[in-house]
C-alpha cells in the first residue's frame, strides 16, 4: 500500500531527527498521507510538518524542510522525482518514472489478484443480505440489498477476510397464520402452484379485507400460527409448500442476477432457540413484562423499548434476530456482522444491536446497518402488472432485451448464443451498476436512458471500454504474456502518466470501499479510469506509435487498464465480456 510506505518513510525521517541531541523528543502523532485532488499538489501529500511544527518550535515550512532532508536517501531517490514543501507546510511527493513503471509491471504480474490484499487475514465477517419474504414478492428493496450486499461481500473477500453471506429469509412469523387460514378457506393449492407469489399475495390481501368485516379472523390466524409453532402437521405442510413455491421464484431471480448466497438459514431456523432468548433476557433482568407482552427497555429511554414476545405468547422478528446474533457469534465467531437492509429499519436495528449488547451478545459497535435508500422509476410510479415479483423479473428481462437491441443494431458478427450471453451481461450489469454507483444511503432513480447510456456513467460504458481495450490488444497480435514481460518501457505523454497513476490507486480504493461499506467508491473510480483511458486512446497513438519501445509501453498500459477494469467489475458482480 503506497500510503503506508510513505507514512513509514516519514516516520523514519522523524525518528532519525530525534536521534540528534538538540531535537525535541515527543511521541510522533499519526502520520496522514492523502491523495490530493489537484495533481500539482503531488501524487501524495502530508500535513505532518504542520502537526509537529509547534512541538519543535519551528515554522511548518521549516519543519517540512527538516523532514524531507532527513528522509532515507536511497529509497527517496528511487521513489520520487521530487519532494517539496509548499506553503503553509504541506509535504508533496511526486513519483519517479521508475517507480511508476515498477507499479505497471506489478499490475501485469499480479493480474487477477491485483488490488487484493491480506489485511483481513484471520478476520471473519457475516453479511446479512437479500432476505426476501416467503409468500411475498421479491421487492425492489430486496434487489438493492442483494446487489449491494454481494458487492460488499466480494470486496471483503478480496481483502483476505473470511466472509459468510447469510440470506435471512423471512420464512416465519404470524403472517403465516393468516396465510394458512386464507389458503384453507379460499385457496386452491393447484391454482396457487401455477403462479404462487401472485396467488398468495391475493389471498393475503383477501384475508385483510375479510378481517376488517369479521373480527374473528385475526384470532383464527393466531391459532394457526400457534399450531405452526407447535409443529402441527397440516400447518407445517402448508407452510413448507409456501416456502418451496417462493424459493422457486426467488431462485429464478438469483439466477438472472448471477448470485449465490453461502447460506440461507432463514428466520424459521431459530424457532427452537427463541424461548432461550426470552428466558435469558428475563433472567438478566433486562426484559420486563408489560401488559402481557415482554419488552426490553433501554437506559434513559434513549430508544423505544423492543418487544420480544407478544401478549398472546407469539415471538417476533426481533426475537428471531436476537437468536440469530447469538447463533452467528457461537457458530462463526465473526469480528463483525453487517446488515444490508433498507432505511425503513434504521430504528429497529438500533434497538436490535443495543438489545444484543445488553444481553451480553457482543459489542454493538461490531454490528453495522448498511441502510439503503429507495429506488423509484423515472416515470413515476412502479408499474405492477401481476404483483411485484413478476415486475422485477420483467425489469431484468427487459434490461437484457434492450441490451440485445443495442448490440444487434451494431451489426456485430457474433453468433446468436454469444449475443444472448453478452446481452445478459450488459443488461444485468447495467441494473447492478445503477445501484452501485450511488452511495447506498441515497434514494435512486431507475431511468432506462441513463442506465443503458453507452456514453455516461453506466455499466455498459465500463464494459464497452473494457471491450475497446481487449480489441486493441487483439489487433496488436502480441501475446499478453509478451506484453507482461516487456523490459524497456518509457513514459512520454501526460495522458500515459495520468492513466498509470490512476491504475496504481486501485488497491487503495478497494480498501476505502470496504472500510466505508461503499462500493460506489469503486464504481466511480472505475468510471474515471475508463474516462482517462478513452482520452488516452483518443490522444495518443498506440498501435501506430513511432517506435517499438513506446508502442510496447502503451500496450502495457492498455493491458493493465483492461485488467483493473476487469478486477473492479468482478468485485461489483458485473461480467466483462471481451466482445460486444
Ligand atoms: N425479510 C426482511 C424484510 O424483508 C429483511 C431481513 C433482514 N435481515 C435481518 N436479519 N433482519 O424486511
Coordinates of C-alpha atoms and ligand atoms in Angstrom, one line a residue:
X1 CA 0.0 0.0 0.0
X2 CA 1.5 3.3 -1.2
X3 CA 0.1 5.4 1.7
X4 CA 1.6 3.1 4.3
X5 CA 5.0 3.1 2.6
X6 CA 5.0 6.9 2.6
X7 CA 4.0 7.3 6.2
X8 CA 6.7 4.8 7.2
X9 CA 9.3 6.8 5.4
X10 CA 8.2 10.0 7.1
X11 CA 8.3 8.2 10.4
X12 CA 11.8 7.0 9.8
X13 CA 12.8 10.6 8.9
X14 CA 11.4 12.0 12.2
X15 CA 12.9 9.2 14.2
X16 CA 16.3 10.0 12.7
X17 CA 15.9 13.6 13.6
X18 CA 15.0 12.7 17.1
X19 CA 18.4 10.9 17.4
X20 CA 20.1 14.3 17.2
X21 CA 20.7 15.8 20.7
X22 CA 19.1 19.1 20.0
X23 CA 15.9 17.8 18.5
X24 CA 13.0 17.5 20.9
X25 CA 11.7 14.1 21.9
X26 CA 8.0 13.6 21.5
X27 CA 5.5 10.9 20.6
X28 CA 5.1 11.1 16.9
X29 CA 1.4 11.8 16.0
X30 CA -0.5 9.8 13.4
X31 CA 1.1 10.5 10.0
X32 CA -1.6 11.1 7.5
X33 CA -0.8 10.8 3.8
X34 CA -3.5 11.9 1.4
X35 CA -4.2 11.7 -2.2
X36 CA -4.7 15.4 -3.4
X37 CA -7.4 16.3 -5.8
X38 CA -5.1 18.5 -7.9
X39 CA -2.1 16.8 -9.4
X40 CA 0.1 19.9 -9.0
X41 CA -0.1 19.1 -5.3
X42 CA 1.9 16.0 -5.9
X43 CA 0.8 12.3 -6.1
X44 CA 0.5 12.2 -2.4
X45 CA 0.7 14.9 0.3
X46 CA 1.1 15.0 4.0
X47 CA 0.3 17.6 6.7
X48 CA 2.7 16.1 9.3
X49 CA 5.0 19.2 9.3
X50 CA 2.2 21.4 10.4
X51 CA 1.3 19.0 13.1
X52 CA 4.8 18.8 14.7
X53 CA 5.9 22.4 14.0
X54 CA 4.7 23.7 17.3
X55 CA 6.3 20.9 19.3
X56 CA 9.7 21.5 17.8
X57 CA 9.4 25.3 17.8
X58 CA 9.8 25.8 14.1
X59 CA 7.6 27.1 11.4
X60 CA 5.6 24.5 9.4
X61 CA 7.7 25.2 6.4
X62 CA 11.0 24.7 8.4
X63 CA 9.6 21.5 9.9
X64 CA 8.8 20.3 6.4
X65 CA 12.3 21.0 5.2
X66 CA 13.8 19.2 8.2
X67 CA 11.6 16.1 7.5
X68 CA 12.4 15.9 3.8
X69 CA 16.1 16.4 4.3
X70 CA 16.2 13.5 6.7
X71 CA 14.3 11.1 4.5
X72 CA 16.3 7.9 3.8
X73 CA 18.3 8.9 0.8
X74 CA 18.4 5.8 -1.5
X75 CA 14.7 5.0 -1.2
X76 CA 13.7 8.6 -1.7
X77 CA 15.8 8.7 -4.9
X78 CA 14.2 5.5 -6.1
X79 CA 10.6 6.5 -5.4
X80 CA 10.4 10.2 -6.2
X81 CA 11.2 12.6 -8.9
X82 CA 10.6 15.4 -6.4
X83 CA 9.6 16.0 -2.8
X84 CA 8.8 19.6 -1.9
X85 CA 7.4 21.7 0.9
X86 CA 4.7 24.2 -0.1
X87 CA 3.0 26.9 2.0
X88 CA 1.8 26.6 4.7
X89 CA 3.8 23.4 5.3
X90 CA 2.5 20.6 3.1
X91 CA 5.0 18.0 2.0
X92 CA 4.2 16.9 -1.6
X93 CA 5.6 13.8 -3.1
X94 CA 5.9 13.3 -6.9
X95 CA 6.7 9.8 -8.0
X96 CA 9.6 8.9 -10.3
X97 CA 9.1 7.3 -13.6
X98 CA 10.9 4.2 -12.4
X99 CA 8.5 3.8 -9.5
X100 CA 5.5 4.2 -11.8
X101 CA 6.8 1.7 -14.2
X102 CA 7.5 -0.8 -11.4
X103 CA 3.9 -0.3 -10.5
X104 CA 2.8 -1.1 -14.1
X105 CA 4.8 -4.3 -14.0
X106 CA 3.3 -5.2 -10.7
X107 CA -0.2 -5.0 -12.2
X108 CA 0.7 -7.1 -15.2
X109 CA 2.4 -9.6 -12.9
X110 CA -0.4 -9.9 -10.3
X111 CA -3.2 -10.0 -12.9
X112 CA -6.5 -11.0 -11.4
X113 CA -5.2 -10.7 -7.9
X114 CA -4.0 -7.1 -8.4
X115 CA -5.7 -5.0 -5.8
X116 CA -6.3 -7.9 -3.4
X117 CA -4.6 -8.0 0.0
X118 CA -4.4 -9.9 3.2
X119 CA -5.4 -7.2 5.6
X120 CA -8.5 -9.3 6.5
X121 CA -6.5 -12.4 7.3
X122 CA -7.8 -14.1 10.4
X123 CA -10.9 -11.9 10.5
X124 CA -14.4 -13.1 9.8
X125 CA -17.4 -11.1 8.7
X126 CA -21.0 -12.2 8.4
X127 CA -23.1 -10.3 5.8
X128 CA -26.8 -10.5 6.1
X129 CA -28.3 -9.6 2.8
X130 CA -31.1 -10.1 0.2
X131 CA -33.6 -11.7 2.7
X132 CA -36.8 -11.7 0.8
X133 CA -40.0 -12.8 2.5
X134 CA -41.7 -16.1 1.7
X135 CA -45.1 -15.8 0.0
X136 CA -44.4 -12.2 -0.8
X137 CA -42.9 -10.6 -3.8
X138 CA -39.1 -10.2 -4.1
X139 CA -39.2 -6.5 -3.9
X140 CA -37.0 -3.7 -5.2
X141 CA -35.6 -3.3 -1.6
X142 CA -34.5 -6.9 -1.7
X143 CA -33.0 -6.3 -5.1
X144 CA -30.9 -3.5 -3.8
X145 CA -29.9 -5.5 -0.7
X146 CA -28.9 -8.4 -2.9
X147 CA -26.7 -6.3 -5.3
X148 CA -25.1 -4.1 -2.7
X149 CA -24.7 -6.9 -0.2
X150 CA -23.0 -9.1 -2.8
X151 CA -20.6 -6.4 -3.9
X152 CA -19.5 -5.8 -0.3
X153 CA -19.1 -9.5 0.2
X154 CA -16.8 -9.7 -2.8
X155 CA -14.8 -6.7 -1.7
X156 CA -14.1 -8.1 1.7
X157 CA -13.3 -11.5 0.4
X158 CA -10.8 -9.8 -2.0
X159 CA -9.1 -8.2 1.0
X160 CA -8.5 -11.6 2.7
X161 CA -11.4 -11.7 5.1
X162 CA -13.3 -14.9 5.6
X163 CA -16.9 -13.8 4.6
X164 CA -20.1 -15.6 5.3
X165 CA -23.1 -14.5 3.4
X166 CA -26.4 -15.3 5.1
X167 CA -29.8 -14.9 3.4
X168 CA -32.0 -14.3 6.4
X169 CA -35.2 -15.4 4.6
X170 CA -38.5 -14.1 6.1
X171 CA -40.0 -17.6 6.4
X172 CA -41.6 -17.4 9.9
X173 CA -44.0 -15.2 11.7
X174 CA -47.6 -14.5 12.5
X175 CA -48.3 -13.7 8.8
X176 CA -48.1 -17.4 8.2
X177 CA -51.1 -17.9 10.4
X178 CA -53.1 -15.6 8.2
X179 CA -51.8 -17.2 5.1
X180 CA -52.6 -20.8 6.2
X181 CA -56.0 -19.7 7.2
X182 CA -56.6 -18.0 3.9
X183 CA -55.3 -20.9 1.8
X184 CA -57.5 -23.3 3.7
X185 CA -60.6 -21.1 3.5
X186 CA -60.4 -19.6 0.0
X187 CA -57.3 -21.1 -1.7
X188 CA -56.9 -23.8 -4.3
X189 CA -53.4 -25.3 -4.0
X190 CA -53.3 -26.4 -7.6
X191 CA -54.1 -22.9 -8.8
X192 CA -51.5 -21.4 -6.4
X193 CA -48.8 -23.7 -7.6
X194 CA -49.1 -22.3 -11.1
X195 CA -48.5 -18.7 -10.1
X196 CA -47.6 -18.9 -6.4
X197 CA -46.5 -15.4 -5.4
X198 CA -49.3 -13.8 -7.3
X199 CA -52.0 -16.1 -5.8
X200 CA -50.6 -16.0 -2.3
X201 CA -50.5 -12.2 -2.4
X202 CA -54.1 -12.1 -3.4
X203 CA -55.1 -14.5 -0.6
X204 CA -53.1 -12.4 1.9
X205 CA -54.8 -9.2 0.8
X206 CA -58.2 -11.0 0.9
X207 CA -57.5 -12.1 4.4
X208 CA -57.0 -8.5 5.5
X209 CA -60.2 -7.3 3.7
X210 CA -62.3 -10.0 5.3
X211 CA -60.7 -9.4 8.7
X212 CA -62.0 -5.9 8.6
X213 CA -65.5 -7.2 8.4
X214 CA -65.1 -10.2 10.6
X215 CA -63.3 -9.7 13.8
X216 CA -63.0 -13.5 14.4
X217 CA -60.5 -13.9 11.7
X218 CA -57.5 -12.5 13.4
X219 CA -58.0 -14.9 16.2
X220 CA -58.2 -17.8 13.8
X221 CA -55.0 -16.7 12.2
X222 CA -53.3 -16.5 15.6
X223 CA -54.5 -20.0 16.3
X224 CA -52.9 -21.3 13.0
X225 CA -49.6 -19.7 13.8
X226 CA -49.7 -21.2 17.3
X227 CA -50.3 -24.6 15.7
X228 CA -47.4 -24.0 13.3
X229 CA -45.1 -23.1 16.2
X230 CA -46.2 -26.3 18.0
X231 CA -45.4 -28.4 14.9
X232 CA -49.0 -29.2 13.8
X233 CA -48.8 -31.4 10.7
X234 CA -51.3 -29.7 8.5
X235 CA -49.9 -26.2 9.3
X236 CA -46.4 -27.4 8.6
X237 CA -47.4 -29.0 5.4
X238 CA -48.9 -25.8 4.0
X239 CA -46.0 -23.6 5.4
X240 CA -43.5 -25.9 3.7
X241 CA -45.3 -25.6 0.4
X242 CA -45.3 -21.8 0.6
X243 CA -41.5 -21.9 1.2
X244 CA -41.0 -24.2 -1.7
X245 CA -43.1 -22.2 -4.0
X246 CA -41.4 -19.0 -3.1
X247 CA -37.9 -20.3 -3.3
X248 CA -38.5 -21.5 -6.8
X249 CA -39.4 -18.0 -7.8
X250 CA -36.6 -16.4 -5.9
X251 CA -34.1 -18.8 -7.4
X252 CA -35.1 -17.6 -10.9
X253 CA -34.2 -14.1 -9.9
X254 CA -30.9 -15.1 -8.3
X255 CA -30.1 -17.0 -11.4
X256 CA -30.8 -14.0 -13.6
X257 CA -28.6 -11.9 -11.3
X258 CA -25.9 -14.5 -11.2
X259 CA -25.9 -14.6 -7.4
X260 CA -25.4 -17.4 -5.0
X261 CA -25.5 -16.7 -1.2
X262 CA -23.5 -19.0 1.0
X263 CA -26.3 -20.0 3.4
X264 CA -30.0 -19.3 3.8
X265 CA -30.9 -20.3 7.3
X266 CA -34.0 -18.1 7.4
X267 CA -36.0 -17.0 10.4
X268 CA -37.6 -20.4 10.9
X269 CA -34.2 -21.9 11.7
X270 CA -34.3 -20.2 15.1
X271 CA -37.7 -21.5 16.3
X272 CA -36.2 -23.7 18.9
X273 CA -33.9 -21.0 20.2
X274 CA -36.4 -18.3 20.9
X275 CA -37.5 -19.5 24.4
X276 CA -33.9 -19.4 25.5
X277 CA -33.5 -15.8 24.3
X278 CA -36.6 -14.7 26.2
X279 CA -35.6 -16.5 29.3
X280 CA -32.1 -15.1 29.2
X281 CA -33.5 -11.6 28.8
X282 CA -35.8 -12.1 31.8
X283 CA -33.1 -13.8 33.9
X284 CA -30.7 -11.0 33.2
X285 CA -33.4 -8.6 34.2
X286 CA -33.1 -6.6 31.0
X287 CA -36.5 -7.6 29.8
X288 CA -39.8 -6.8 31.7
X289 CA -43.4 -7.7 31.4
X290 CA -45.6 -5.0 30.1
X291 CA -49.4 -5.5 29.6
X292 CA -48.8 -9.2 29.0
X293 CA -46.0 -8.7 26.5
X294 CA -42.3 -8.9 27.1
X295 CA -40.2 -5.9 26.2
X296 CA -36.6 -4.7 26.5
X297 CA -36.5 -1.1 27.6
X298 CA -33.3 0.9 27.1
X299 CA -31.3 3.0 29.6
X300 CA -32.8 6.5 29.9
X301 CA -35.3 5.6 27.2
X302 CA -32.9 6.6 24.5
X303 CA -34.7 4.3 22.2
X304 CA -38.3 3.0 22.4
X305 CA -38.5 -0.5 24.0
X306 CA -38.0 -3.5 21.8
X307 CA -40.8 -6.1 22.1
X308 CA -39.6 -9.7 22.1
X309 CA -42.8 -11.5 23.0
X310 CA -46.4 -10.5 22.2
X311 CA -49.2 -10.7 24.7
X312 CA -50.5 -13.9 23.1
X313 CA -47.2 -15.5 23.6
X314 CA -46.0 -15.3 20.0
X315 CA -42.5 -14.4 19.2
X316 CA -41.4 -11.7 16.8
X317 CA -39.0 -10.7 14.0
X318 CA -36.9 -9.2 16.8
X319 CA -36.8 -12.4 18.9
X320 CA -35.6 -14.3 15.9
X321 CA -33.0 -11.6 15.1
X322 CA -31.6 -11.8 18.6
X323 CA -31.4 -15.6 18.4
X324 CA -29.7 -15.1 15.0
X325 CA -27.0 -12.9 16.5
X326 CA -26.3 -15.5 19.3
X327 CA -26.1 -18.3 16.8
X328 CA -23.8 -16.4 14.5
X329 CA -21.5 -15.4 17.3
X330 CA -21.2 -19.0 18.5
X331 CA -21.0 -20.7 15.1
X332 CA -18.9 -18.3 13.1
X333 CA -17.1 -16.1 15.8
X334 CA -17.2 -13.1 13.4
X335 CA -15.4 -9.8 14.1
X336 CA -18.4 -8.0 12.5
X337 CA -21.9 -8.6 11.3
X338 CA -23.2 -6.4 8.5
X339 CA -26.8 -6.0 7.7
X340 CA -27.8 -4.8 4.3
X341 CA -31.4 -3.7 4.8
X342 CA -33.4 -0.6 3.8
X343 CA -33.6 2.6 5.7
X344 CA -37.1 1.8 7.0
X345 CA -35.4 -0.5 9.5
X346 CA -33.0 2.0 10.9
X347 CA -34.7 2.4 14.3
X348 CA -35.3 -1.3 14.6
X349 CA -31.7 -2.2 14.0
X350 CA -30.5 0.3 16.5
X351 CA -32.8 -1.3 19.0
X352 CA -31.7 -4.8 18.0
X353 CA -27.9 -4.0 18.3
X354 CA -28.4 -2.3 21.6
X355 CA -30.6 -5.2 23.0
X356 CA -28.0 -7.7 21.8
X357 CA -25.3 -5.8 23.8
X358 CA -27.5 -5.7 26.9
X359 CA -28.0 -9.4 26.5
X360 CA -24.2 -9.9 26.5
X361 CA -24.2 -10.7 22.8
X362 CA -21.1 -8.7 21.9
X363 CA -20.5 -5.0 21.5
X364 CA -23.0 -3.1 19.4
X365 CA -20.0 -1.5 17.6
X366 CA -19.4 -4.8 15.8
X367 CA -22.8 -4.6 14.1
X368 CA -23.5 -2.3 11.3
X369 CA -26.6 -1.4 9.3
X370 CA -25.8 -0.6 5.7
X371 CA -29.2 1.1 5.2
X372 CA -30.0 1.5 1.5
X373 CA -32.4 4.2 0.2
X374 CA -35.4 3.7 -2.0
X375 CA -35.5 3.1 -5.7
X376 CA -38.0 4.9 -7.9
X377 CA -38.9 4.6 -11.6
X378 CA -38.1 7.7 -13.6
X379 CA -41.6 7.8 -15.0
X380 CA -43.1 8.0 -11.5
X381 CA -45.0 5.1 -10.0
X382 CA -43.9 1.5 -10.3
X383 CA -46.0 -0.5 -12.7
X384 CA -47.4 -3.6 -11.2
X385 CA -49.0 -6.0 -13.5
X386 CA -49.1 -9.3 -11.8
X387 CA -47.6 -8.3 -8.5
X388 CA -44.0 -7.1 -7.9
X389 CA -42.1 -10.3 -8.4
X390 CA -43.2 -10.5 -12.0
X391 CA -42.4 -6.8 -12.3
X392 CA -38.9 -7.3 -11.0
X393 CA -38.3 -10.3 -13.3
X394 CA -39.8 -8.3 -16.1
X395 CA -37.4 -5.4 -15.4
X396 CA -34.4 -7.7 -15.6
X397 CA -35.7 -9.4 -18.7
X398 CA -36.3 -6.1 -20.3
X399 CA -32.8 -4.8 -19.5
X400 CA -31.5 -7.9 -21.3
X401 CA -33.8 -7.3 -24.3
X402 CA -32.9 -3.7 -24.6
X403 CA -29.2 -4.5 -24.4
X404 CA -29.6 -7.1 -27.2
X405 CA -31.1 -4.4 -29.4
X406 CA -28.1 -2.2 -28.9
X407 CA -25.8 -4.9 -29.9
X408 CA -27.8 -6.1 -32.9
X409 CA -28.0 -2.6 -34.2
X410 CA -24.2 -2.6 -34.3
X411 CA -24.2 -5.4 -36.8
X412 CA -21.7 -7.5 -34.9
X413 CA -20.7 -10.8 -36.4
X414 CA -21.3 -12.7 -33.2
X415 CA -23.4 -15.9 -33.0
X416 CA -26.9 -15.8 -31.6
X417 CA -25.7 -17.6 -28.5
X418 CA -22.8 -15.2 -27.9
X419 CA -25.1 -12.3 -28.4
X420 CA -27.6 -13.5 -25.9
X421 CA -24.8 -14.1 -23.4
X422 CA -23.4 -10.6 -23.9
X423 CA -26.9 -9.0 -23.8
X424 CA -27.4 -10.7 -20.4
X425 CA -24.0 -9.4 -19.1
X426 CA -24.9 -5.9 -20.3
X427 CA -28.5 -5.8 -19.1
X428 CA -27.9 -7.2 -15.7
X429 CA -24.6 -5.3 -15.4
X430 CA -26.5 -2.1 -16.2
X431 CA -29.1 -2.6 -13.5
X432 CA -26.4 -3.6 -10.9
X433 CA -24.1 -0.6 -11.8
X434 CA -27.0 1.8 -11.5
X435 CA -27.4 0.6 -7.9
X436 CA -23.7 0.5 -7.1
X437 CA -22.7 3.9 -8.5
X438 CA -24.6 5.8 -5.8
X439 CA -23.9 5.8 -2.1
X440 CA -26.1 3.1 -0.6
X441 CA -28.0 5.6 1.6
X442 CA -29.2 7.6 -1.4
X443 CA -32.6 7.2 -3.0
X444 CA -32.0 6.2 -6.6
X445 CA -33.9 6.6 -9.8
X446 CA -34.4 3.8 -12.3
X447 CA -34.1 5.5 -15.7
X448 CA -33.6 3.3 -18.7
X449 CA -31.9 6.1 -20.7
X450 CA -29.3 6.6 -18.0
X451 CA -28.8 3.0 -17.1
X452 CA -28.0 1.9 -20.7
X453 CA -26.3 5.1 -21.8
X454 CA -23.1 4.0 -23.6
X455 CA -21.5 7.4 -23.1
X456 CA -22.4 8.2 -19.5
X457 CA -21.6 6.8 -16.0
X458 CA -23.1 3.4 -16.7
X459 CA -22.3 -0.3 -16.6
X460 CA -22.3 -0.5 -20.4
X461 CA -19.9 2.3 -20.7
X462 CA -17.4 0.5 -18.5
X463 CA -18.0 -2.8 -20.3
X464 CA -17.6 -1.0 -23.6
X465 CA -14.3 0.5 -22.5
X466 CA -13.1 -2.9 -21.5
X467 CA -14.1 -4.3 -24.9
X468 CA -12.2 -1.5 -26.6
X469 CA -9.0 -2.4 -24.6
X470 CA -9.4 -6.0 -25.5
X471 CA -9.8 -5.2 -29.1
X472 CA -6.6 -3.1 -29.2
X473 CA -4.7 -6.0 -27.6
X474 CA -6.1 -8.4 -30.2
X475 CA -5.2 -6.2 -33.0
X476 CA -1.6 -5.8 -31.7
X477 CA -1.1 -9.5 -32.2
X478 CA 1.3 -9.6 -29.3
X479 CA 0.6 -12.3 -26.7
X480 CA -0.5 -11.0 -23.3
X481 CA 2.5 -12.8 -21.8
X482 CA 4.7 -11.0 -24.2
X483 CA 3.4 -7.6 -23.0
X484 CA 3.7 -8.6 -19.4
X485 CA 7.4 -9.4 -19.8
X486 CA 8.3 -6.1 -21.5
X487 CA 11.5 -4.7 -20.2
X488 CA 12.3 -1.4 -21.7
X489 CA 9.4 0.9 -21.1
X490 CA 9.2 4.6 -21.4
X491 CA 6.6 7.1 -20.3
X492 CA 6.3 10.1 -22.6
X493 CA 2.8 11.7 -22.6
X494 CA 0.9 13.2 -19.8
X495 CA -2.0 11.0 -20.7
X496 CA 0.1 7.9 -20.1
X497 CA 1.3 9.1 -16.8
X498 CA -2.1 10.2 -15.6
X499 CA -3.6 6.8 -16.6
X500 CA -0.8 4.9 -14.9
X501 CA -1.2 6.9 -11.7
X502 CA -4.9 6.1 -11.6
X503 CA -4.2 2.5 -12.1
X504 CA -1.9 2.4 -9.1
X505 CA -4.7 3.8 -6.9
X506 CA -6.9 0.7 -7.3
X507 CA -5.8 -1.1 -4.2
X508 CA -6.4 1.9 -2.0
X509 CA -9.9 2.4 -3.5
X510 CA -10.8 -1.1 -2.6
X511 CA -9.7 -0.6 1.0
X512 CA -11.7 2.6 1.2
X513 CA -14.7 1.0 -0.3
X514 CA -14.5 -1.8 2.3
X515 CA -13.9 0.4 5.3
X516 CA -16.9 2.6 4.5
X517 CA -19.1 -0.2 3.0
X518 CA -19.3 1.9 -0.1
X519 CA -19.0 0.1 -3.4
X520 CA -19.9 3.4 -5.1
X521 CA -16.3 4.5 -4.4
X522 CA -15.1 1.6 -6.6
X523 CA -17.8 2.3 -9.2
X524 CA -16.8 5.9 -9.6
X525 CA -13.2 5.1 -9.6
X526 CA -13.7 2.7 -12.5
X527 CA -15.7 5.4 -14.3
X528 CA -13.0 7.9 -14.0
X529 CA -10.4 5.4 -15.0
X530 CA -12.5 4.5 -18.1
X531 CA -12.7 8.2 -19.0
X532 CA -8.9 8.6 -18.7
X533 CA -8.4 5.5 -20.8
X534 CA -10.7 6.7 -23.5
X535 CA -8.9 10.1 -23.5
X536 CA -5.6 8.4 -23.7
X537 CA -6.9 6.3 -26.6
X538 CA -8.1 9.4 -28.5
X539 CA -5.0 11.5 -27.9
X540 CA -2.1 9.0 -28.0
X541 CA -1.4 6.6 -30.9
X542 CA -1.0 3.1 -29.6
X543 CA -0.6 0.6 -32.5
X544 CA 0.8 3.4 -34.7
X545 CA 3.3 4.7 -32.1
X546 CA 6.6 5.9 -33.6
X547 CA 8.9 3.4 -32.1
X548 CA 8.7 -0.1 -30.6
X549 CA 9.5 1.0 -27.1
X550 CA 6.7 3.5 -27.0
X551 CA 4.2 1.1 -28.6
X552 CA 5.1 -1.6 -26.0
X553 CA 4.7 0.8 -23.1
X554 CA 1.3 1.9 -24.4
X555 CA 0.2 -1.7 -25.0
X556 CA 1.3 -2.5 -21.4
X557 CA -0.9 0.4 -20.2
X558 CA -3.9 -0.9 -22.3
X559 CA -3.4 -4.4 -20.8
X560 CA -3.1 -3.0 -17.3
X561 CA -6.2 -0.9 -17.7
X562 CA -8.2 -3.9 -19.0
X563 CA -7.0 -5.9 -16.0
X564 CA -8.1 -3.3 -13.5
X565 CA -11.4 -2.8 -15.2
X566 CA -12.0 -6.5 -15.1
X567 CA -11.0 -6.9 -11.5
X568 CA -13.1 -4.0 -10.5
X569 CA -16.2 -5.0 -12.4
X570 CA -15.9 -8.5 -11.0
X571 CA -15.9 -7.1 -7.4
X572 CA -19.1 -5.3 -8.3
X573 CA -20.6 -8.5 -9.6
X574 CA -20.6 -7.3 -13.2
X575 CA -19.5 -9.5 -16.1
X576 CA -17.0 -8.1 -18.6
X577 CA -17.3 -9.7 -22.0
X578 CA -14.3 -9.3 -24.3
X579 CA -16.5 -8.5 -27.3
X580 CA -19.7 -6.6 -27.8
Ligands
LIG1 N1 -37.1 -10.2 5.5 C1 -36.8 -8.8 6.0 C2 -37.6 -7.8 5.1 O1 -38.0 -8.1 4.0 C3 -35.4 -8.5 5.9 C4 -34.5 -9.3 6.8 C5 -33.2 -8.6 7.1 N2 -32.3 -9.3 8.0 C6 -32.5 -9.4 9.3 N3 -31.6 -10.0 10.0 N4 -33.4 -8.7 9.9 O2 -37.9 -6.8 5.6

